[in-house]
């Protein structure tokens, strides 16, 4: 059944687009149209921004407890509709249903819980030593632009802290995966946030995306997506001097020292292939100490052979397709580039996995003997493609790991605690994960260098949406 999702959510109501312009949403597992949305026009963006502007004063002045209660109600509604959310995500971007239910949809409630806890503890007023007042106030109207790869992870990391601290928002989700944001909007509506606090306009980057970034009445733009779009947004936002926070791409290194635990290689392969390789923080460059390199290559190839690719509707821990025809073509092209550059293909390759002749399915692919100058080691492939690079010393591993324009997440595998600490401090990235330990709830997520400048989650994610005001003492 084709879903008609053309309407936008502006000022507390679903409204028809000003100038309808249809876009088909494609299910990547079937290559069939599953829904139709509309791409917004400037008139839609302006109406949404005006609604957010009008709602800002009253919403920003509500007591903190009232806003927290609304966010708590949103958490309940989100949990109640988790399965609807999982279905929407699975359909729009191909995540297998079990993973869509747990990790993808589940990341939303996980973040909402994290923000509730962090905001409960946060004090918005403090005093300097001389009794002068420091107040943290919401920055204003926020434009939120999100990608398709972890759609609800991204939307909740922005919309929830922004609304909690008293901002009003206009969300423009990815036009490739807009269905989950429509479910989220239904949740916001059901909870009864005041009209104008949350608005949602679908659109593309050149349209609604650019209109929000350059809009004189938008005070802040929070973006997650490619480094390419992040740079364009920053330029578009410059004339109005709005705050821009960016969560961009990555090309994480996973440094496997000779004393790593037995599961380190297989774990690294699985982490790289997770979400069909479509994670900004994926460990896509596995740097392996030379003395265990040959063994590691063999284990990695075996691990890749065990990875199953299949229908997202089936239960299980297999990989789904990548999101779109465009991504499928880009990944196929880069696998061919790896072969042409002379890297040694030890698993996968071009073409679809056996038995799958429809859908954007990719063969889980590993290249060994990669040199960090090759394109497959420098560019974000954004598919299940791992590169393996040998190293001879700790110093060389650090140098190669840092030899990238990105700086999001790096990984270390060693049983030597001092070495892990020492290397972690030398890596130029916002996050370092050691021996497969995942980040805790409400930890800061964000990057160095061209991976961005924001820190989402917990207290840091709330602070992104706040201004700091200094008020002098009263003098009689
Ligand atoms: P994308 O940059 O193509 O699109 C992301 C969003 O930006 C979409 O909503 C799109 O419509 C919009 N957009 C595109 N061009 C724009 C422009 N000129 N002005 C305003 N908006 C514009 O990215 P994508 O392909 O949807 O997502 C994949 C990328 O996101 C990868 O590079 C990945 O690493 C990155 N990502 C980063 C993080 C992080 O937290 N660092 C998390 C997830 C994804």
Short mmCIF file of C-alpha atoms and ligand atoms in Angstrom, two decimals:
data_model
loop_
_atom_site.label_atom_id
_atom_site.label_comp_id
_atom_site.label_asym_id
_atom_site.label_seq_id
_atom_site.Cartn_x
_atom_site.Cartn_y
_atom_site.Cartn_z
CA UNK A 1 0.00 0.00 0.00
CA UNK A 2 1.35 3.39 -0.99
CA UNK A 3 1.45 5.83 1.91
CA UNK A 4 0.38 9.42 1.23
CA UNK A 5 2.58 11.54 3.50
CA UNK A 6 2.50 14.85 1.62
CA UNK A 7 1.47 17.10 4.52
CA UNK A 8 3.73 19.11 6.80
CA UNK A 9 3.28 19.84 10.49
CA UNK A 10 3.12 23.57 11.13
CA UNK A 11 1.76 25.42 14.17
CA UNK A 12 0.26 22.30 15.75
CA UNK A 13 -1.59 21.00 12.67
CA UNK A 14 -1.00 18.88 9.56
CA UNK A 15 -1.18 21.22 6.57
CA UNK A 16 -1.00 20.80 2.81
CA UNK A 17 2.14 22.10 1.06
CA UNK A 18 1.97 25.60 -0.41
CA UNK A 19 3.08 24.36 -3.85
CA UNK A 20 2.87 20.56 -3.99
CA UNK A 21 6.00 18.90 -5.40
CA UNK A 22 5.94 15.13 -4.97
CA UNK A 23 8.88 12.92 -4.13
CA UNK A 24 8.66 9.14 -4.07
CA UNK A 25 10.14 7.29 -1.10
CA UNK A 26 11.78 4.04 -2.23
CA UNK A 27 11.97 0.88 -0.13
CA UNK A 28 15.63 -0.13 -0.66
CA UNK A 29 14.94 -3.84 -0.20
CA UNK A 30 12.40 -3.98 -3.04
CA UNK A 31 13.29 -0.89 -5.09
CA UNK A 32 9.57 -0.13 -5.05
CA UNK A 33 7.84 3.13 -4.11
CA UNK A 34 6.50 2.82 -0.56
CA UNK A 35 5.32 6.40 0.08
CA UNK A 36 4.96 9.84 -1.45
CA UNK A 37 6.01 12.99 0.36
CA UNK A 38 6.10 16.58 -0.77
CA UNK A 39 9.19 18.76 -1.01
CA UNK A 40 8.59 22.03 0.80
CA UNK A 41 8.65 25.46 -0.77
CA UNK A 42 9.97 28.72 0.72
CA UNK A 43 6.41 29.60 1.76
CA UNK A 44 6.25 26.39 3.85
CA UNK A 45 9.62 27.07 5.47
CA UNK A 46 8.59 30.66 6.24
CA UNK A 47 5.29 29.52 7.76
CA UNK A 48 7.05 26.96 9.97
CA UNK A 49 9.68 29.47 11.10
CA UNK A 50 6.98 32.06 11.84
CA UNK A 51 5.07 29.52 13.93
CA UNK A 52 8.23 28.62 15.85
CA UNK A 53 9.02 32.32 16.38
CA UNK A 54 5.53 33.05 17.73
CA UNK A 55 5.70 30.06 20.07
CA UNK A 56 9.17 30.88 21.39
CA UNK A 57 8.38 33.53 24.01
CA UNK A 58 5.68 31.61 25.87
CA UNK A 59 7.46 28.24 25.59
CA UNK A 60 10.82 29.59 26.73
CA UNK A 61 9.16 31.08 29.79
CA UNK A 62 7.33 27.94 30.94
CA UNK A 63 8.71 26.48 34.16
CA UNK A 64 11.40 23.85 33.62
CA UNK A 65 9.21 21.25 35.34
CA UNK A 66 6.41 21.75 32.81
CA UNK A 67 8.73 21.19 29.88
CA UNK A 68 10.27 18.17 31.58
CA UNK A 69 6.80 16.69 32.09
CA UNK A 70 6.09 17.08 28.36
CA UNK A 71 9.35 15.31 27.51
CA UNK A 72 8.47 12.53 29.97
CA UNK A 73 5.09 12.15 28.25
CA UNK A 74 6.90 12.03 24.90
CA UNK A 75 9.07 9.19 26.21
CA UNK A 76 5.96 7.19 27.14
CA UNK A 77 4.38 7.82 23.74
CA UNK A 78 7.62 6.91 22.01
CA UNK A 79 7.88 3.61 23.88
CA UNK A 80 4.22 2.86 23.15
CA UNK A 81 4.80 3.32 19.42
CA UNK A 82 8.28 1.80 19.19
CA UNK A 83 7.10 -0.92 16.79
CA UNK A 84 5.53 1.64 14.42
CA UNK A 85 8.79 3.54 14.48
CA UNK A 86 10.79 0.39 13.74
CA UNK A 87 8.55 -0.46 10.78
CA UNK A 88 8.91 3.03 9.31
CA UNK A 89 12.71 2.95 9.67
CA UNK A 90 12.98 -0.55 8.22
CA UNK A 91 10.86 0.45 5.22
CA UNK A 92 12.59 3.75 4.47
CA UNK A 93 16.25 2.78 4.94
CA UNK A 94 16.34 -1.01 5.00
CA UNK A 95 17.39 -1.85 8.57
CA UNK A 96 16.42 -5.48 9.34
CA UNK A 97 13.36 -5.48 11.56
CA UNK A 98 15.01 -6.80 14.75
CA UNK A 99 17.79 -4.23 14.55
CA UNK A 100 15.28 -1.53 13.54
CA UNK A 101 13.25 -2.32 16.68
CA UNK A 102 16.14 -2.51 19.12
CA UNK A 103 19.05 -0.31 18.01
CA UNK A 104 17.44 2.05 15.49
CA UNK A 105 14.03 2.84 17.06
CA UNK A 106 15.39 2.06 20.52
CA UNK A 107 18.07 4.75 20.25
CA UNK A 108 15.27 7.34 20.37
CA UNK A 109 13.89 6.35 23.78
CA UNK A 110 17.45 5.82 25.03
CA UNK A 111 18.34 9.42 24.19
CA UNK A 112 15.08 10.85 25.56
CA UNK A 113 15.77 9.07 28.87
CA UNK A 114 19.33 10.39 28.87
CA UNK A 115 18.15 13.97 28.32
CA UNK A 116 15.50 13.75 31.04
CA UNK A 117 18.12 12.63 33.52
CA UNK A 118 20.64 15.27 32.45
CA UNK A 119 18.09 18.10 32.38
CA UNK A 120 16.71 17.19 35.82
CA UNK A 121 20.20 17.76 37.24
CA UNK A 122 21.00 20.88 35.22
CA UNK A 123 20.93 24.26 36.95
CA UNK A 124 20.07 27.15 34.69
CA UNK A 125 20.98 29.89 37.17
CA UNK A 126 24.21 30.36 39.07
CA UNK A 127 26.07 33.20 40.80
CA UNK A 128 29.54 34.57 40.37
CA UNK A 129 31.63 35.10 43.51
CA UNK A 130 30.42 38.74 43.71
CA UNK A 131 26.81 37.54 43.54
CA UNK A 132 26.29 38.57 39.92
CA UNK A 133 23.84 36.38 38.08
CA UNK A 134 24.64 33.91 35.31
CA UNK A 135 21.57 32.59 33.50
CA UNK A 136 21.39 30.00 30.75
CA UNK A 137 18.60 30.78 28.34
CA UNK A 138 17.28 28.97 25.26
CA UNK A 139 18.88 30.28 22.07
CA UNK A 140 15.58 30.68 20.18
CA UNK A 141 14.22 29.17 16.97
CA UNK A 142 16.30 26.18 15.85
CA UNK A 143 16.47 24.58 12.41
CA UNK A 144 17.23 20.85 12.65
CA UNK A 145 18.51 19.01 9.58
CA UNK A 146 19.04 15.25 9.82
CA UNK A 147 20.35 12.33 7.69
CA UNK A 148 18.88 8.92 6.83
CA UNK A 149 21.33 6.46 8.38
CA UNK A 150 20.24 6.57 12.04
CA UNK A 151 17.12 8.67 11.54
CA UNK A 152 15.61 8.62 15.03
CA UNK A 153 18.94 8.69 16.79
CA UNK A 154 19.61 11.98 15.03
CA UNK A 155 16.15 13.52 15.41
CA UNK A 156 15.88 12.80 19.15
CA UNK A 157 19.44 14.06 19.75
CA UNK A 158 18.30 17.44 18.42
CA UNK A 159 14.55 17.96 18.91
CA UNK A 160 14.42 16.68 22.50
CA UNK A 161 17.17 18.79 24.12
CA UNK A 162 16.12 21.84 22.10
CA UNK A 163 12.49 21.67 23.27
CA UNK A 164 13.50 20.68 26.82
CA UNK A 165 15.57 23.84 27.35
CA UNK A 166 12.82 26.05 25.88
CA UNK A 167 13.71 26.42 22.20
CA UNK A 168 11.20 25.97 19.40
CA UNK A 169 12.14 23.96 16.32
CA UNK A 170 11.64 23.34 12.63
CA UNK A 171 12.77 19.84 11.65
CA UNK A 172 13.75 18.97 8.09
CA UNK A 173 14.45 15.24 8.04
CA UNK A 174 16.27 13.46 5.23
CA UNK A 175 14.11 13.34 2.10
CA UNK A 176 15.46 9.81 1.55
CA UNK A 177 14.09 8.55 4.90
CA UNK A 178 11.30 10.90 6.01
CA UNK A 179 8.78 8.34 7.32
CA UNK A 180 10.26 7.89 10.81
CA UNK A 181 10.16 11.66 11.34
CA UNK A 182 6.49 11.66 10.40
CA UNK A 183 5.86 9.03 13.11
CA UNK A 184 7.89 11.15 15.55
CA UNK A 185 5.79 14.19 14.64
CA UNK A 186 2.62 12.21 15.34
CA UNK A 187 4.02 11.41 18.79
CA UNK A 188 4.78 15.07 19.50
CA UNK A 189 1.24 15.95 18.39
CA UNK A 190 -0.33 13.23 20.56
CA UNK A 191 1.53 14.46 23.64
CA UNK A 192 0.12 17.95 23.08
CA UNK A 193 3.13 20.26 22.89
CA UNK A 194 1.84 23.84 22.40
CA UNK A 195 1.31 24.81 18.75
CA UNK A 196 4.48 26.05 17.07
CA UNK A 197 6.95 24.49 19.50
CA UNK A 198 7.68 21.66 17.06
CA UNK A 199 7.26 22.01 13.29
CA UNK A 200 8.23 19.61 10.51
CA UNK A 201 8.69 20.44 6.83
CA UNK A 202 9.96 17.86 4.37
CA UNK A 203 12.32 18.99 1.67
CA UNK A 204 15.71 18.63 0.06
CA UNK A 205 19.03 20.30 0.81
CA UNK A 206 18.92 22.96 -1.88
CA UNK A 207 15.34 23.89 -0.94
CA UNK A 208 14.15 23.75 2.67
CA UNK A 209 17.66 22.90 3.93
CA UNK A 210 19.19 26.08 2.50
CA UNK A 211 16.13 28.17 3.40
CA UNK A 212 16.48 27.16 7.06
CA UNK A 213 20.26 27.64 7.10
CA UNK A 214 20.04 31.18 5.73
CA UNK A 215 16.76 32.21 7.38
CA UNK A 216 17.04 35.53 9.28
CA UNK A 217 14.54 34.35 11.88
CA UNK A 218 16.31 31.08 12.69
CA UNK A 219 18.76 31.55 15.58
CA UNK A 220 20.58 28.24 15.36
CA UNK A 221 21.05 25.42 12.89
CA UNK A 222 21.84 21.94 14.18
CA UNK A 223 23.00 19.59 11.43
CA UNK A 224 23.99 15.96 11.09
CA UNK A 225 25.08 14.64 7.73
CA UNK A 226 27.94 14.75 5.27
CA UNK A 227 30.93 17.05 5.59
CA UNK A 228 30.03 18.40 2.13
CA UNK A 229 26.58 19.58 3.26
CA UNK A 230 27.96 20.78 6.63
CA UNK A 231 30.31 23.18 4.85
CA UNK A 232 27.51 24.49 2.60
CA UNK A 233 25.23 25.02 5.59
CA UNK A 234 27.95 26.91 7.45
CA UNK A 235 28.38 29.25 4.47
CA UNK A 236 24.63 29.75 4.08
CA UNK A 237 24.34 30.54 7.80
CA UNK A 238 27.22 33.03 7.85
CA UNK A 239 25.31 36.13 6.74
CA UNK A 240 22.89 35.85 9.64
CA UNK A 241 25.64 34.86 12.12
CA UNK A 242 23.57 32.03 13.55
CA UNK A 243 25.08 29.31 15.67
CA UNK A 244 25.79 26.17 13.63
CA UNK A 245 26.51 22.82 15.23
CA UNK A 246 27.75 20.05 12.97
CA UNK A 247 27.94 16.26 13.31
CA UNK A 248 29.62 15.05 10.13
CA UNK A 249 31.41 12.11 8.58
CA UNK A 250 34.12 9.79 9.84
CA UNK A 251 36.79 7.32 8.80
CA UNK A 252 37.54 5.68 12.13
CA UNK A 253 40.69 3.65 12.76
CA UNK A 254 40.56 0.47 14.81
CA UNK A 255 44.09 -0.12 16.14
CA UNK A 256 44.57 -3.80 16.90
CA UNK A 257 47.77 -4.40 18.86
CA UNK A 258 49.40 -7.84 18.99
CA UNK A 259 48.19 -8.32 22.57
CA UNK A 260 44.51 -7.76 21.69
CA UNK A 261 41.94 -10.25 22.97
CA UNK A 262 40.91 -13.25 20.83
CA UNK A 263 37.66 -11.72 19.65
CA UNK A 264 39.10 -8.33 18.60
CA UNK A 265 39.30 -8.99 14.85
CA UNK A 266 35.86 -10.55 14.51
CA UNK A 267 34.38 -7.78 16.68
CA UNK A 268 36.02 -5.14 14.47
CA UNK A 269 34.57 -6.71 11.31
CA UNK A 270 31.08 -6.83 12.83
CA UNK A 271 31.31 -3.24 14.06
CA UNK A 272 32.38 -2.03 10.64
CA UNK A 273 29.51 -3.89 8.94
CA UNK A 274 26.87 -2.87 11.53
CA UNK A 275 23.92 -0.97 10.02
CA UNK A 276 25.24 -2.23 6.66
CA UNK A 277 28.32 -0.04 7.13
CA UNK A 278 26.21 3.12 7.23
CA UNK A 279 27.44 4.65 10.49
CA UNK A 280 29.53 7.79 10.79
CA UNK A 281 31.44 6.19 13.69
CA UNK A 282 32.15 2.86 11.95
CA UNK A 283 35.71 1.50 12.41
CA UNK A 284 36.41 1.29 8.67
CA UNK A 285 40.21 1.22 8.80
CA UNK A 286 41.53 -1.75 10.75
CA UNK A 287 45.19 -1.13 11.59
CA UNK A 288 46.81 -4.41 12.64
CA UNK A 289 50.22 -4.91 14.25
CA UNK A 290 52.45 -6.74 11.75
CA UNK A 291 53.22 -9.76 13.99
CA UNK A 292 49.54 -10.83 13.98
CA UNK A 293 48.59 -9.37 10.59
CA UNK A 294 48.44 -12.60 8.50
CA UNK A 295 46.39 -14.35 11.16
CA UNK A 296 44.11 -11.30 11.44
CA UNK A 297 43.49 -11.25 7.67
CA UNK A 298 42.44 -14.93 7.80
CA UNK A 299 40.11 -14.38 10.78
CA UNK A 300 38.58 -11.30 9.14
CA UNK A 301 37.89 -13.15 5.86
CA UNK A 302 36.22 -15.97 7.80
CA UNK A 303 34.16 -13.50 9.81
CA UNK A 304 32.96 -11.79 6.60
CA UNK A 305 31.95 -15.13 5.08
CA UNK A 306 29.69 -15.73 8.10
CA UNK A 307 27.82 -12.44 7.68
CA UNK A 308 24.41 -13.02 6.11
CA UNK A 309 22.69 -10.42 3.93
CA UNK A 310 18.94 -10.59 3.45
CA UNK A 311 15.40 -9.29 3.57
CA UNK A 312 14.86 -6.63 6.26
CA UNK A 313 11.44 -8.13 6.97
CA UNK A 314 13.02 -11.37 8.23
CA UNK A 315 13.95 -11.73 11.87
CA UNK A 316 17.63 -12.26 12.67
CA UNK A 317 20.92 -10.42 12.83
CA UNK A 318 21.64 -10.30 9.09
CA UNK A 319 22.50 -7.12 7.14
CA UNK A 320 19.90 -5.31 5.07
CA UNK A 321 20.43 -3.34 1.86
CA UNK A 322 22.07 0.07 1.71
CA UNK A 323 19.70 2.99 1.56
CA UNK A 324 19.41 3.97 -2.09
CA UNK A 325 20.32 3.48 -5.70
CA UNK A 326 22.74 6.41 -5.40
CA UNK A 327 24.56 4.85 -2.43
CA UNK A 328 24.55 1.42 -4.11
CA UNK A 329 26.25 2.90 -7.18
CA UNK A 330 28.75 4.86 -5.10
CA UNK A 331 29.75 1.82 -3.02
CA UNK A 332 30.05 -0.47 -6.07
CA UNK A 333 32.26 2.17 -7.68
CA UNK A 334 34.52 2.43 -4.62
CA UNK A 335 34.90 -1.37 -4.34
CA UNK A 336 36.10 -1.31 -7.96
CA UNK A 337 38.46 1.58 -7.10
CA UNK A 338 39.94 -0.57 -4.30
CA UNK A 339 40.56 -3.43 -6.74
CA UNK A 340 42.05 -1.03 -9.31
CA UNK A 341 44.27 0.60 -6.66
CA UNK A 342 45.82 -2.80 -5.99
CA UNK A 343 44.38 -3.62 -2.56
CA UNK A 344 43.95 -7.38 -1.92
CA UNK A 345 40.29 -8.40 -1.93
CA UNK A 346 39.85 -11.10 0.75
CA UNK A 347 36.04 -11.10 1.01
CA UNK A 348 33.10 -9.87 -1.08
CA UNK A 349 33.58 -7.68 -4.11
CA UNK A 350 31.38 -5.95 -6.65
CA UNK A 351 27.85 -7.12 -7.51
CA UNK A 352 25.03 -8.34 -5.31
CA UNK A 353 25.27 -11.22 -2.82
CA UNK A 354 24.24 -14.57 -4.28
CA UNK A 355 20.49 -15.11 -4.52
CA UNK A 356 19.61 -11.41 -4.27
CA UNK A 357 18.91 -9.87 -7.65
CA UNK A 358 16.74 -7.00 -6.50
CA UNK A 359 17.27 -4.41 -3.79
CA UNK A 360 20.36 -2.39 -2.93
CA UNK A 361 22.24 -5.30 -1.35
CA UNK A 362 26.03 -5.23 -1.14
CA UNK A 363 28.48 -8.10 -0.59
CA UNK A 364 30.29 -7.64 2.76
CA UNK A 365 33.73 -6.71 1.49
CA UNK A 366 37.23 -6.64 3.00
CA UNK A 367 40.43 -5.35 1.46
CA UNK A 368 43.80 -6.32 2.95
CA UNK A 369 47.21 -4.74 2.26
CA UNK A 370 45.63 -1.31 2.04
CA UNK A 371 47.78 1.77 2.06
CA UNK A 372 46.38 4.79 3.89
CA UNK A 373 46.77 6.92 0.74
CA UNK A 374 44.31 4.80 -1.25
CA UNK A 375 40.86 6.27 -1.83
CA UNK A 376 39.20 3.38 0.04
CA UNK A 377 41.23 4.39 3.13
CA UNK A 378 40.53 8.12 2.79
CA UNK A 379 36.90 8.41 1.66
CA UNK A 380 33.80 7.51 3.58
CA UNK A 381 32.45 4.47 1.66
CA UNK A 382 29.29 4.22 3.79
CA UNK A 383 28.73 0.56 3.04
CA UNK A 384 29.95 -2.80 4.44
CA UNK A 385 33.53 -2.35 3.26
CA UNK A 386 36.52 -2.79 5.59
CA UNK A 387 40.14 -1.89 4.84
CA UNK A 388 43.04 -3.60 6.65
CA UNK A 389 46.38 -1.85 7.04
CA UNK A 390 49.47 -3.36 8.76
CA UNK A 391 51.66 -1.30 11.14
CA UNK A 392 55.01 -1.85 12.84
CA UNK A 393 55.02 0.44 15.88
CA UNK A 394 52.70 2.29 18.24
CA UNK A 395 53.96 5.58 16.81
CA UNK A 396 53.14 4.48 13.25
CA UNK A 397 49.65 3.32 14.28
CA UNK A 398 48.91 6.71 15.84
CA UNK A 399 50.24 8.55 12.81
CA UNK A 400 48.15 6.53 10.34
CA UNK A 401 45.04 6.73 12.54
CA UNK A 402 45.34 10.53 12.65
CA UNK A 403 46.18 10.83 8.95
CA UNK A 404 42.63 11.66 7.85
CA UNK A 405 40.54 14.81 7.54
CA UNK A 406 38.02 13.22 9.91
CA UNK A 407 38.16 12.82 13.69
CA UNK A 408 34.99 11.19 14.97
CA UNK A 409 35.61 7.79 16.62
CA UNK A 410 38.75 5.70 16.91
CA UNK A 411 39.07 2.26 18.47
CA UNK A 412 41.88 0.54 20.37
CA UNK A 413 42.29 -3.19 21.05
CA UNK A 414 44.94 -4.14 23.61
CA UNK A 415 45.13 -5.81 27.00
CA UNK A 416 47.71 -3.29 28.19
CA UNK A 417 45.80 -0.62 30.11
CA UNK A 418 48.63 1.91 30.12
CA UNK A 419 49.11 1.58 26.37
CA UNK A 420 45.36 2.01 25.80
CA UNK A 421 45.32 5.21 27.87
CA UNK A 422 48.47 6.55 26.24
CA UNK A 423 47.27 5.94 22.69
CA UNK A 424 43.75 7.22 23.44
CA UNK A 425 45.21 10.59 24.43
CA UNK A 426 47.13 10.87 21.16
CA UNK A 427 44.19 10.17 18.86
CA UNK A 428 42.65 13.30 17.34
CA UNK A 429 39.00 12.31 17.63
CA UNK A 430 36.01 13.20 19.77
CA UNK A 431 35.55 9.59 20.85
CA UNK A 432 37.83 6.63 21.58
CA UNK A 433 36.40 3.19 22.29
CA UNK A 434 38.53 0.54 23.92
CA UNK A 435 38.14 -3.25 23.59
CA UNK A 436 34.58 -3.14 22.27
CA UNK A 437 33.10 -1.15 25.14
CA UNK A 438 30.26 0.97 23.80
CA UNK A 439 29.54 4.51 24.95
CA UNK A 440 27.40 4.94 28.05
CA UNK A 441 24.02 6.70 28.05
CA UNK A 442 24.19 10.49 27.86
CA UNK A 443 27.88 10.51 26.83
CA UNK A 444 28.98 13.31 24.46
CA UNK A 445 28.90 12.29 20.77
CA UNK A 446 30.81 14.41 18.28
CA UNK A 447 34.00 14.91 16.35
CA UNK A 448 37.25 16.81 15.87
CA UNK A 449 38.44 18.25 12.55
CA UNK A 450 36.07 17.77 9.58
CA UNK A 451 33.86 15.44 11.64
CA UNK A 452 32.16 18.50 13.11
CA UNK A 453 32.04 20.75 16.14
CA UNK A 454 29.05 19.82 18.30
CA UNK A 455 28.67 17.33 21.13
CA UNK A 456 25.28 15.66 21.24
CA UNK A 457 23.77 13.74 24.15
CA UNK A 458 23.40 14.41 27.87
CA UNK A 459 24.48 17.68 29.41
CA UNK A 460 26.60 18.68 26.36
CA UNK A 461 23.65 18.18 24.02
CA UNK A 462 21.52 20.47 26.19
CA UNK A 463 24.22 23.15 26.38
CA UNK A 464 24.39 23.36 22.59
CA UNK A 465 20.91 24.97 22.62
CA UNK A 466 21.59 27.50 25.39
CA UNK A 467 22.88 31.06 25.52
CA UNK A 468 24.73 32.40 28.57
CA UNK A 469 23.58 35.70 30.07
CA UNK A 470 25.44 37.76 32.68
CA UNK A 471 23.38 40.17 34.81
CA UNK A 472 25.21 42.69 37.01
CA UNK A 473 24.47 43.35 40.67
CA UNK A 474 21.70 45.69 41.79
CA UNK A 475 23.09 49.05 42.96
CA UNK A 476 20.91 51.41 45.07
P1 LIG B 1 23.68 14.50 3.51
O1 LIG B 1 24.64 15.52 3.97
O2 LIG B 1 23.57 14.23 2.07
O3 LIG B 1 22.21 14.89 3.98
C1 LIG B 1 21.91 15.12 5.35
C2 LIG B 1 20.79 16.12 5.43
O4 LIG B 1 21.24 17.38 4.95
C3 LIG B 1 19.56 15.78 4.61
O5 LIG B 1 18.42 16.14 5.34
C4 LIG B 1 19.74 16.64 3.36
O6 LIG B 1 18.52 16.96 2.73
C5 LIG B 1 20.38 17.88 3.96
N1 LIG B 1 21.19 18.67 3.04
C6 LIG B 1 21.95 18.24 2.01
N2 LIG B 1 22.55 19.29 1.42
C7 LIG B 1 22.19 20.40 2.10
C8 LIG B 1 22.46 21.79 1.95
N3 LIG B 1 23.26 22.26 1.00
N4 LIG B 1 21.90 22.66 2.83
C9 LIG B 1 21.09 22.22 3.81
N5 LIG B 1 20.77 20.91 3.99
C10 LIG B 1 21.32 20.01 3.15
O7 LIG B 1 24.01 13.17 4.36
P2 LIG B 1 23.30 11.76 4.30
O8 LIG B 1 23.76 11.08 3.06
O9 LIG B 1 21.84 11.91 4.56
O10 LIG B 1 23.92 11.05 5.60
C11 LIG B 1 25.13 10.39 5.61
C12 LIG B 1 26.20 11.30 6.18
O11 LIG B 1 25.87 11.69 7.51
C13 LIG B 1 27.54 10.60 6.31
O12 LIG B 1 28.56 11.45 5.87
C14 LIG B 1 27.66 10.33 7.80
O13 LIG B 1 28.96 10.16 8.25
C15 LIG B 1 26.99 11.52 8.38
N6 LIG B 1 26.55 11.26 9.77
C16 LIG B 1 27.22 11.85 10.81
C17 LIG B 1 26.85 11.61 12.11
C18 LIG B 1 27.56 12.24 13.28
O14 LIG B 1 26.97 12.34 14.35
N7 LIG B 1 28.78 12.70 13.13
C19 LIG B 1 25.77 10.76 12.37
C20 LIG B 1 25.11 10.17 11.30
C21 LIG B 1 25.50 10.45 9.99
#
